[in-house]
Amino acid sequence: MAKAANGVGPEHPQVVVLFGATGDLAKRKLIPGLFHLSSSSFIPDCRIIGTSLTELNAEEFQNLCLEALTEFSSREVDPEAWELFKSRLDYVSGSAGASGLQKAVKRAQKEIEGESRLLHYLSVPPNAALSVIELLGEAKLIDDAKVIMEKPFGVDLQSAIKLNAEVHKVFKEEQVFRIDHFLGKEPAQNILAFRFANGLFEPIWNRNFIEHIQIDVPETLGLDNRAGFYENTGAFRDMVVTHLFQILAFVAMEPPVALEPNSISEEKNKVFRSMMPIQPHHAVRGQFTGYRDLEGVDPESDTETFIALKCSIDNWRWAGVPFYLRTGKRLGEGQRIISIAFHEPPKSMFPKDSGVGLQGPDHLTFDLSDSSRTSLSFYGKRPGPGMKLDKHSLQFAMDETKHIGEVLEAYERLILDAMSGDHTLFTTSKGIERLWEVSAPLIDSPPPVSRYAQESWGPNSIHQLIAPRAWRLPFERSWRA
């Protein structure tokens, strides 16, 4: 059977079992994403079986999907495409058990002409993941199947090892896809192209030219109805282990021998193996004022809603180059950037009042938001008499290309990759266990949380963490429109 549109996508039709089908993630991202992949012919054919603890029939689930598309889809919903998609939707309530789920899958497989493959998406809380895995084993829905698991994958090294062991009792490692939606974003993948396709930048991507690196993901969002979940997780487990460390690996990895999943995963894992354990004195934990008043939060909670830390990679390329990571809730601005700071010239010939060095070192900045921009800043002469220097920048935005309409949203790209068996943008069991291992000193002896005002940039002690350097956010110069 031929591949789907443009040679991209799985070879075989797919039967997707969506656990947690009535949840927030399913409504906002997964159902709209599956609709786009299906209606755009990225998948040769598909059937989608929703399942959750909510008692619904197939028609009620179809109505829920239409409401989700109407409210959350970023693209216009074509009525004809919807009618076709609707015919592919089925629902099984959790009370039907393994036999009910098995019958629904067999029914869907019979509707598809020819050979198909199974994809299970576990859009469920972490404490429910193992029970779903066990259910799939009981229902014998394992052969030729793939399973996508949501973060966080464990809460420490011991729990991650135990979870991996339990999952491997049912699924082989090559069947498991631990999802990180950050890596599904077009700008995150563009880091690989930028690093390894350009003779201008590839030779300088090391300690000889790069002074430090920042990965900064502040959020203006609060917690809404997630406070109860967040209370047992915190910013470090929720964002750093599962997202920021993965981005760090893309920035720091060695060139893979080929642009294929095993080679890239191995280079990412080499970065994780080279990471030094994170010491408590290299971290700042914060909690926004008002967090303890939220429903489901301990009035004396020590959970961090903000984390900033310094990481080190003990290998030849990055020895002595600090990596600074920061993320948190209810901060002054929502951004997702990687900022590469280059060494300044060893000696300046310019007059003291020229302005050289006043605006910091040259920076290469990646904006990981959906706008996907890249900027290279440098000093140049100010027009006019004398020698006055200003910071200039070269900027590129993804929407300047004629291919902007071809961009897949993060979850769409990752679902498509999982269907195709491509592990490039997913985390391995060895990788996630190593990240919990290097995180152990911080988890075992966390520094106390400091309070910070909402809409600020976190506790004041973050400036001591990065001194004598400075955080790139907030920007002194805004992106050009």
Short mmCIF file of C-alpha atoms in Angstrom, two decimals:
data_model
loop_
_atom_site.label_atom_id
_atom_site.label_comp_id
_atom_site.label_asym_id
_atom_site.label_seq_id
_atom_site.Cartn_x
_atom_site.Cartn_y
_atom_site.Cartn_z
CA MET A 1 0.00 0.00 0.00
CA ALA A 2 1.30 3.47 -0.86
CA LYS A 3 2.16 6.01 1.76
CA ALA A 4 -0.17 8.89 2.55
CA ALA A 5 -0.06 12.42 1.12
CA ASN A 6 3.32 13.67 -0.13
CA GLY A 7 5.02 10.45 0.95
CA VAL A 8 4.63 11.55 4.57
CA GLY A 9 2.80 9.46 7.14
CA PRO A 10 2.20 5.82 7.91
CA GLU A 11 2.07 3.12 5.26
CA HIS A 12 -0.99 1.41 6.72
CA PRO A 13 -4.44 2.64 7.82
CA GLN A 14 -4.70 3.29 11.54
CA VAL A 15 -7.08 2.36 14.31
CA VAL A 16 -6.57 4.92 17.09
CA VAL A 17 -7.74 4.21 20.62
CA LEU A 18 -7.89 7.50 22.47
CA PHE A 19 -7.90 7.04 26.24
CA GLY A 20 -9.10 10.11 28.15
CA ALA A 21 -11.15 11.11 25.11
CA THR A 22 -13.38 13.52 27.04
CA GLY A 23 -10.47 15.32 28.73
CA ASP A 24 -9.07 18.78 28.13
CA LEU A 25 -6.02 17.69 26.08
CA ALA A 26 -8.16 15.54 23.81
CA LYS A 27 -10.60 18.38 23.14
CA ARG A 28 -7.98 21.09 22.63
CA LYS A 29 -5.29 19.22 20.69
CA LEU A 30 -5.82 15.55 19.94
CA ILE A 31 -9.27 15.55 18.33
CA PRO A 32 -8.52 18.63 16.15
CA GLY A 33 -5.14 17.10 15.28
CA LEU A 34 -6.58 13.73 14.28
CA PHE A 35 -9.27 15.51 12.24
CA HIS A 36 -6.61 17.44 10.28
CA LEU A 37 -4.41 14.40 9.70
CA SER A 38 -7.40 12.39 8.52
CA SER A 39 -9.03 15.06 6.33
CA SER A 40 -5.68 16.06 4.78
CA SER A 41 -4.95 12.45 3.77
CA PHE A 42 -1.77 12.17 5.84
CA ILE A 43 -3.26 8.86 6.99
CA PRO A 44 -4.42 6.41 4.27
CA ASP A 45 -7.54 5.61 6.34
CA CYS A 46 -8.37 5.61 10.02
CA ARG A 47 -10.91 4.78 12.70
CA ILE A 48 -10.89 6.51 16.09
CA ILE A 49 -12.27 4.90 19.23
CA GLY A 50 -12.69 7.23 22.17
CA THR A 51 -12.77 5.84 25.68
CA SER A 52 -12.94 7.35 29.16
CA LEU A 53 -14.75 6.96 32.47
CA THR A 54 -17.58 9.15 31.15
CA GLU A 55 -20.68 7.19 30.08
CA LEU A 56 -21.40 8.19 26.45
CA ASN A 57 -22.68 6.52 23.33
CA ALA A 58 -21.08 6.93 19.90
CA GLU A 59 -23.42 9.74 18.85
CA GLU A 60 -22.74 11.72 22.02
CA PHE A 61 -19.00 11.33 21.47
CA GLN A 62 -19.37 12.53 17.90
CA ASN A 63 -21.18 15.62 19.15
CA LEU A 64 -18.40 16.21 21.69
CA CYS A 65 -15.82 16.01 18.90
CA LEU A 66 -17.73 18.53 16.78
CA GLU A 67 -17.89 20.93 19.73
CA ALA A 68 -14.13 20.49 20.26
CA LEU A 69 -13.40 21.23 16.59
CA THR A 70 -15.67 24.25 16.58
CA GLU A 71 -14.04 25.72 19.68
CA PHE A 72 -10.40 24.72 19.39
CA SER A 73 -9.46 23.90 15.79
CA SER A 74 -7.04 26.44 14.29
CA ARG A 75 -8.37 25.61 10.82
CA GLU A 76 -11.78 25.94 9.26
CA VAL A 77 -13.87 22.78 9.57
CA ASP A 78 -15.19 21.72 6.17
CA PRO A 79 -18.71 20.21 6.51
CA GLU A 80 -17.99 17.37 4.07
CA ALA A 81 -14.72 16.53 5.81
CA TRP A 82 -16.55 16.52 9.14
CA GLU A 83 -19.20 14.09 7.90
CA LEU A 84 -16.50 11.68 6.75
CA PHE A 85 -14.59 12.08 10.02
CA LYS A 86 -17.80 11.58 12.01
CA SER A 87 -18.37 8.23 10.32
CA ARG A 88 -14.97 7.12 11.58
CA LEU A 89 -15.68 7.86 15.26
CA ASP A 90 -16.76 5.31 17.84
CA TYR A 91 -16.84 5.30 21.65
CA VAL A 92 -16.47 2.72 24.41
CA SER A 93 -17.01 3.65 28.02
CA GLY A 94 -14.45 2.48 30.58
CA SER A 95 -17.12 0.35 32.26
CA ALA A 96 -17.16 -1.94 29.20
CA GLY A 97 -13.78 -3.31 30.29
CA ALA A 98 -11.24 -5.20 28.21
CA SER A 99 -13.81 -7.22 26.26
CA GLY A 100 -15.81 -4.13 25.27
CA LEU A 101 -12.69 -2.37 24.06
CA GLN A 102 -11.54 -5.43 22.17
CA LYS A 103 -14.88 -5.73 20.36
CA ALA A 104 -14.78 -2.07 19.33
CA VAL A 105 -11.25 -2.43 17.93
CA LYS A 106 -12.14 -5.60 16.01
CA ARG A 107 -15.20 -3.83 14.60
CA ALA A 108 -13.08 -0.88 13.46
CA GLN A 109 -10.49 -3.15 11.88
CA LYS A 110 -13.17 -4.93 9.86
CA GLU A 111 -14.41 -1.59 8.50
CA ILE A 112 -10.96 -0.85 7.06
CA GLU A 113 -10.09 -2.49 3.78
CA GLY A 114 -6.83 -4.38 4.03
CA GLU A 115 -4.19 -4.43 6.74
CA SER A 116 -4.23 -1.80 9.53
CA ARG A 117 -2.19 -0.83 12.59
CA LEU A 118 -3.15 0.04 16.16
CA LEU A 119 -2.18 3.25 17.97
CA HIS A 120 -3.10 3.75 21.63
CA TYR A 121 -2.91 7.33 22.94
CA LEU A 122 -2.87 7.53 26.75
CA SER A 123 -4.21 11.02 27.45
CA VAL A 124 -4.66 10.11 31.11
CA PRO A 125 -3.15 11.22 34.45
CA PRO A 126 0.20 9.54 35.26
CA ASN A 127 -1.33 7.47 38.06
CA ALA A 128 -3.79 5.93 35.58
CA ALA A 129 -1.24 4.99 32.90
CA LEU A 130 -0.34 1.56 34.26
CA SER A 131 -3.96 0.48 34.62
CA VAL A 132 -4.50 1.36 30.95
CA ILE A 133 -1.39 -0.61 29.95
CA GLU A 134 -2.70 -3.60 31.92
CA LEU A 135 -6.12 -3.22 30.27
CA LEU A 136 -4.53 -3.32 26.82
CA GLY A 137 -2.64 -6.46 27.77
CA GLU A 138 -5.83 -8.07 29.03
CA ALA A 139 -7.65 -7.09 25.83
CA LYS A 140 -4.79 -8.53 23.74
CA LEU A 141 -4.46 -5.29 21.77
CA ILE A 142 -0.66 -5.46 21.69
CA ASP A 143 0.53 -7.01 18.42
CA ASP A 144 1.70 -4.45 15.83
CA ALA A 145 0.48 -1.73 18.20
CA LYS A 146 2.15 1.47 19.32
CA VAL A 147 1.42 3.38 22.51
CA ILE A 148 1.89 7.10 23.14
CA MET A 149 2.40 8.05 26.79
CA GLU A 150 2.02 11.56 28.20
CA LYS A 151 4.39 13.22 30.68
CA PRO A 152 5.48 13.20 33.43
CA PHE A 153 7.09 9.78 33.09
CA GLY A 154 7.70 9.01 36.75
CA VAL A 155 8.44 11.49 39.51
CA ASP A 156 11.99 10.32 40.36
CA LEU A 157 14.50 7.66 39.36
CA GLN A 158 12.88 4.82 41.32
CA SER A 159 9.38 5.48 40.00
CA ALA A 160 10.65 5.83 36.41
CA ILE A 161 12.51 2.51 36.61
CA LYS A 162 9.42 0.82 38.04
CA LEU A 163 7.12 2.35 35.42
CA ASN A 164 9.43 1.33 32.56
CA ALA A 165 9.62 -2.21 33.92
CA GLU A 166 5.83 -2.49 34.16
CA VAL A 167 5.31 -1.06 30.67
CA HIS A 168 7.91 -3.46 29.24
CA LYS A 169 5.93 -6.40 30.62
CA VAL A 170 3.30 -5.58 28.01
CA PHE A 171 4.99 -3.52 25.29
CA LYS A 172 8.47 -3.68 23.82
CA GLU A 173 10.51 -0.48 24.05
CA GLU A 174 10.24 0.11 20.30
CA GLN A 175 6.45 0.18 20.65
CA VAL A 176 6.48 2.96 23.29
CA PHE A 177 6.47 6.67 22.39
CA ARG A 178 6.95 9.06 25.34
CA ILE A 179 5.63 12.33 24.01
CA ASP A 180 7.08 15.81 24.49
CA HIS A 181 5.06 18.32 22.48
CA PHE A 182 7.92 20.85 22.61
CA LEU A 183 9.96 18.67 20.25
CA GLY A 184 7.03 18.44 17.84
CA LYS A 185 7.18 22.15 17.16
CA GLU A 186 8.68 23.22 13.85
CA PRO A 187 11.25 25.62 15.43
CA ALA A 188 12.60 22.91 17.75
CA GLN A 189 13.29 20.66 14.78
CA ASN A 190 14.80 23.61 12.92
CA ILE A 191 17.63 23.61 15.47
CA LEU A 192 18.97 20.42 13.84
CA ALA A 193 18.86 22.02 10.39
CA PHE A 194 20.44 25.24 11.63
CA ARG A 195 23.27 23.45 13.43
CA PHE A 196 24.23 20.77 10.96
CA ALA A 197 23.34 22.20 7.53
CA ASN A 198 25.27 25.47 7.73
CA GLY A 199 29.01 25.81 7.32
CA LEU A 200 28.81 29.22 8.99
CA PHE A 201 27.53 27.92 12.35
CA GLU A 202 28.53 24.26 12.62
CA PRO A 203 32.26 24.99 13.26
CA ILE A 204 31.57 27.51 16.07
CA TRP A 205 29.06 25.39 18.02
CA ASN A 206 31.39 24.65 20.93
CA ARG A 207 33.14 26.01 24.06
CA ASN A 208 35.71 27.93 22.00
CA PHE A 209 33.09 30.33 20.66
CA ILE A 210 30.01 29.96 22.89
CA GLU A 211 30.17 31.53 26.37
CA HIS A 212 26.83 30.36 27.79
CA ILE A 213 23.36 29.20 26.73
CA GLN A 214 19.92 30.04 28.09
CA ILE A 215 16.73 28.03 27.62
CA ASP A 216 13.92 30.21 28.91
CA VAL A 217 10.22 29.26 28.98
CA PRO A 218 8.30 31.71 31.21
CA GLU A 219 4.51 31.40 31.18
CA THR A 220 1.82 33.95 31.97
CA LEU A 221 -0.69 31.15 32.53
CA GLY A 222 -1.82 30.10 35.98
CA LEU A 223 -3.05 26.65 36.93
CA ASP A 224 -6.84 26.93 36.51
CA ASN A 225 -8.23 23.54 37.53
CA ARG A 226 -4.80 21.81 37.49
CA ALA A 227 -3.69 23.00 40.94
CA GLY A 228 -4.40 19.63 42.56
CA PHE A 229 -2.26 17.82 39.98
CA TYR A 230 0.44 20.48 40.08
CA GLU A 231 0.70 20.35 43.88
CA ASN A 232 2.21 16.85 43.60
CA THR A 233 4.38 17.70 40.59
CA GLY A 234 5.84 21.21 40.56
CA ALA A 235 7.63 23.16 37.86
CA PHE A 236 10.78 21.04 37.81
CA ARG A 237 9.03 17.71 37.19
CA ASP A 238 6.34 19.24 34.99
CA MET A 239 8.55 21.28 32.67
CA VAL A 240 12.29 20.80 33.11
CA VAL A 241 12.71 17.01 33.02
CA THR A 242 10.14 16.50 30.29
CA HIS A 243 10.64 19.61 28.12
CA LEU A 244 13.66 21.81 28.77
CA PHE A 245 16.15 18.95 29.10
CA GLN A 246 14.96 17.60 25.75
CA ILE A 247 15.55 20.97 24.10
CA LEU A 248 18.97 21.10 25.77
CA ALA A 249 19.83 17.77 24.13
CA PHE A 250 18.97 19.11 20.66
CA VAL A 251 21.19 22.13 21.28
CA ALA A 252 24.12 20.19 22.71
CA MET A 253 24.15 16.85 20.86
CA GLU A 254 26.96 15.73 18.57
CA PRO A 255 26.21 15.27 14.85
CA PRO A 256 24.34 11.99 14.38
CA VAL A 257 25.77 9.59 11.81
CA ALA A 258 22.45 9.78 9.94
CA LEU A 259 19.19 11.69 10.19
CA GLU A 260 17.31 8.71 11.51
CA PRO A 261 15.72 7.88 14.88
CA ASN A 262 18.29 5.52 16.41
CA SER A 263 21.24 7.78 15.64
CA ILE A 264 19.55 10.90 16.99
CA SER A 265 18.32 9.13 20.13
CA GLU A 266 21.82 7.85 20.81
CA GLU A 267 23.34 11.33 20.51
CA LYS A 268 20.66 12.77 22.82
CA ASN A 269 21.35 10.03 25.35
CA LYS A 270 25.09 10.81 25.18
CA VAL A 271 24.26 14.38 26.24
CA PHE A 272 22.18 13.08 29.16
CA ARG A 273 25.01 10.74 30.21
CA SER A 274 27.42 13.70 30.14
CA MET A 275 25.24 15.95 32.29
CA MET A 276 26.56 16.65 35.77
CA PRO A 277 24.17 16.01 38.69
CA ILE A 278 22.20 19.18 39.46
CA GLN A 279 23.27 20.60 42.80
CA PRO A 280 20.71 22.37 45.02
CA HIS A 281 22.88 25.52 45.23
CA HIS A 282 22.64 25.79 41.44
CA ALA A 283 18.84 26.11 41.54
CA VAL A 284 16.30 28.76 42.55
CA ARG A 285 12.78 27.64 43.42
CA GLY A 286 9.88 30.07 43.60
CA GLN A 287 6.16 30.14 44.28
CA PHE A 288 3.83 32.88 43.07
CA THR A 289 1.82 34.77 45.66
CA GLY A 290 -1.69 33.40 45.89
CA TYR A 291 -0.76 29.83 44.93
CA ARG A 292 -1.50 28.51 48.41
CA ASP A 293 -5.02 29.93 48.21
CA LEU A 294 -5.93 27.75 45.20
CA GLU A 295 -8.28 24.81 45.61
CA GLY A 296 -6.40 21.54 46.16
CA VAL A 297 -3.22 23.25 47.41
CA ASP A 298 -1.76 22.75 50.90
CA PRO A 299 -1.92 26.08 52.82
CA GLU A 300 1.76 25.48 53.73
CA SER A 301 2.76 24.10 50.33
CA ASP A 302 6.44 23.89 49.42
CA THR A 303 5.69 23.12 45.74
CA GLU A 304 7.57 25.34 43.31
CA THR A 305 5.70 27.13 40.51
CA PHE A 306 9.03 28.52 39.28
CA ILE A 307 12.45 26.97 38.76
CA ALA A 308 15.74 28.34 37.45
CA LEU A 309 18.89 26.24 37.38
CA LYS A 310 22.42 25.98 36.10
CA CYS A 311 23.42 22.82 34.24
CA SER A 312 26.82 21.58 33.10
CA ILE A 313 27.74 19.07 30.40
CA ASP A 314 31.00 17.32 31.11
CA ASN A 315 32.27 16.53 27.63
CA TRP A 316 34.86 17.88 25.20
CA ARG A 317 32.50 20.19 23.30
CA TRP A 318 30.83 21.89 26.28
CA ALA A 319 33.35 21.81 29.14
CA GLY A 320 33.05 25.08 31.06
CA VAL A 321 29.93 26.32 29.23
CA PRO A 322 27.01 26.86 31.65
CA PHE A 323 23.44 26.15 30.53
CA TYR A 324 20.82 28.25 32.33
CA LEU A 325 17.22 27.01 32.35
CA ARG A 326 14.20 28.92 33.62
CA THR A 327 10.44 28.32 33.61
CA GLY A 328 7.49 29.23 35.78
CA LYS A 329 3.83 30.14 36.04
CA ARG A 330 2.24 33.61 36.25
CA LEU A 331 5.38 35.39 35.02
CA GLY A 332 5.69 38.73 33.27
CA GLU A 333 5.58 37.43 29.70
CA GLY A 334 4.99 34.21 27.82
CA GLN A 335 8.06 33.26 25.77
CA ARG A 336 9.97 30.19 24.60
CA ILE A 337 13.51 31.02 23.61
CA ILE A 338 16.95 29.52 23.28
CA SER A 339 19.67 32.15 23.51
CA ILE A 340 23.26 31.38 22.51
CA ALA A 341 25.76 33.94 23.88
CA PHE A 342 29.11 34.11 22.08
CA HIS A 343 32.46 35.05 23.58
CA GLU A 344 33.33 38.70 23.28
CA PRO A 345 36.58 39.71 21.51
CA PRO A 346 39.62 39.31 23.80
CA LYS A 347 40.61 42.95 23.39
CA SER A 348 38.82 46.09 22.20
CA MET A 349 40.39 48.76 20.01
CA PHE A 350 37.31 50.99 20.26
CA PRO A 351 37.10 54.11 22.48
CA LYS A 352 35.54 53.69 25.93
CA ASP A 353 32.56 55.83 24.96
CA SER A 354 31.93 53.92 21.71
CA GLY A 355 29.27 51.70 23.26
CA VAL A 356 31.04 48.43 22.52
CA GLY A 357 30.03 45.74 25.02
CA LEU A 358 27.36 47.88 26.69
CA GLN A 359 24.51 45.73 25.35
CA GLY A 360 26.08 42.39 26.15
CA PRO A 361 27.67 39.80 23.88
CA ASP A 362 26.50 38.78 20.42
CA HIS A 363 23.53 36.43 20.62
CA LEU A 364 21.87 33.86 18.40
CA THR A 365 18.25 33.53 19.53
CA PHE A 366 15.66 30.92 18.60
CA ASP A 367 12.01 31.69 19.32
CA LEU A 368 10.29 28.33 19.90
CA SER A 369 6.77 29.78 19.86
CA ASP A 370 4.44 29.13 16.93
CA SER A 371 5.73 32.31 15.23
CA SER A 372 9.15 30.58 15.00
CA ARG A 373 11.71 33.34 14.61
CA THR A 374 15.51 33.38 14.62
CA SER A 375 17.69 36.41 15.37
CA LEU A 376 21.45 37.04 15.23
CA SER A 377 22.51 40.19 17.10
CA PHE A 378 25.86 41.95 16.62
CA TYR A 379 27.54 45.34 16.99
CA GLY A 380 27.72 47.75 14.08
CA LYS A 381 28.67 51.37 13.57
CA ARG A 382 26.03 54.01 14.16
CA PRO A 383 25.68 56.26 11.08
CA GLY A 384 27.28 59.66 11.51
CA PRO A 385 30.58 61.14 12.63
CA GLY A 386 32.78 59.45 15.20
CA MET A 387 32.81 55.80 16.21
CA LYS A 388 29.59 54.97 18.07
CA LEU A 389 28.38 51.36 18.09
CA ASP A 390 24.82 50.01 18.31
CA LYS A 391 23.42 46.50 18.47
CA HIS A 392 21.88 45.37 15.17
CA SER A 393 20.14 42.11 14.32
CA LEU A 394 19.38 39.88 11.39
CA GLN A 395 15.96 38.26 11.83
CA PHE A 396 14.02 35.55 10.05
CA ALA A 397 10.43 34.46 10.70
CA MET A 398 8.95 31.18 9.47
CA ASP A 399 5.83 32.94 8.14
CA GLU A 400 8.07 34.72 5.62
CA THR A 401 8.34 31.48 3.64
CA LYS A 402 5.88 30.24 1.03
CA HIS A 403 5.61 26.94 2.92
CA ILE A 404 4.02 28.31 6.11
CA GLY A 405 0.71 26.65 5.23
CA GLU A 406 2.36 23.22 5.38
CA VAL A 407 3.28 23.44 9.06
CA LEU A 408 1.80 20.73 11.26
CA GLU A 409 0.96 21.54 14.85
CA ALA A 410 3.14 19.82 17.43
CA TYR A 411 0.73 17.04 18.41
CA GLU A 412 -0.14 16.39 14.77
CA ARG A 413 3.51 15.90 13.86
CA LEU A 414 4.18 13.63 16.84
CA ILE A 415 1.09 11.48 16.28
CA LEU A 416 2.08 11.09 12.62
CA ASP A 417 5.64 10.13 13.60
CA ALA A 418 4.38 7.56 16.12
CA MET A 419 2.09 6.03 13.49
CA SER A 420 5.13 5.74 11.20
CA GLY A 421 7.29 4.25 13.97
CA ASP A 422 9.68 7.23 13.96
CA HIS A 423 11.25 7.73 17.45
CA THR A 424 13.33 10.80 16.50
CA LEU A 425 11.32 13.26 18.61
CA PHE A 426 10.52 10.90 21.49
CA THR A 427 12.35 9.98 24.69
CA THR A 428 13.79 6.53 25.40
CA SER A 429 13.50 4.67 28.70
CA LYS A 430 17.28 4.98 29.20
CA GLY A 431 17.13 8.71 28.51
CA ILE A 432 14.35 9.45 30.97
CA GLU A 433 15.96 7.32 33.70
CA ARG A 434 19.26 9.17 33.28
CA LEU A 435 17.50 12.54 33.58
CA TRP A 436 15.93 11.49 36.87
CA GLU A 437 19.36 10.27 37.99
CA VAL A 438 21.04 13.65 37.39
CA SER A 439 18.03 15.34 39.04
CA ALA A 440 18.32 13.30 42.25
CA PRO A 441 20.44 15.76 44.31
CA LEU A 442 17.97 18.58 43.65
CA ILE A 443 14.91 16.40 44.30
CA ASP A 444 16.39 14.96 47.51
CA SER A 445 17.51 18.32 48.96
CA PRO A 446 15.55 21.09 47.26
CA PRO A 447 16.32 24.69 48.27
CA PRO A 448 13.41 26.51 49.96
CA VAL A 449 10.86 28.23 47.77
CA SER A 450 10.93 32.03 47.59
CA ARG A 451 7.72 33.96 47.00
CA TYR A 452 7.45 36.09 43.87
CA ALA A 453 4.82 38.52 42.69
CA GLN A 454 2.54 37.49 39.87
CA GLU A 455 3.52 39.04 36.51
CA SER A 456 7.12 39.43 37.70
CA TRP A 457 10.13 37.44 36.44
CA GLY A 458 10.55 35.24 39.49
CA PRO A 459 12.47 35.59 42.77
CA ASN A 460 15.27 38.17 42.88
CA SER A 461 17.85 35.47 43.61
CA ILE A 462 17.78 34.38 39.96
CA HIS A 463 20.15 37.26 39.23
CA GLN A 464 22.74 35.87 41.65
CA LEU A 465 22.39 32.47 39.96
CA ILE A 466 23.43 33.81 36.55
CA ALA A 467 25.80 36.64 37.65
CA PRO A 468 27.94 38.19 36.23
CA ARG A 469 25.78 37.38 33.20
CA ALA A 470 22.19 38.57 32.72
CA TRP A 471 18.94 36.91 31.71
CA ARG A 472 17.94 37.62 28.13
CA LEU A 473 14.28 37.98 29.05
CA PRO A 474 12.72 40.47 29.20
CA PHE A 475 14.20 41.58 25.87
CA GLU A 476 15.77 45.04 25.67
CA ARG A 477 14.89 45.02 21.95
CA SER A 478 11.62 43.50 20.78
CA TRP A 479 11.22 41.23 17.79
CA ARG A 480 10.40 43.04 14.60
CA ALA A 481 6.82 42.67 13.41
#
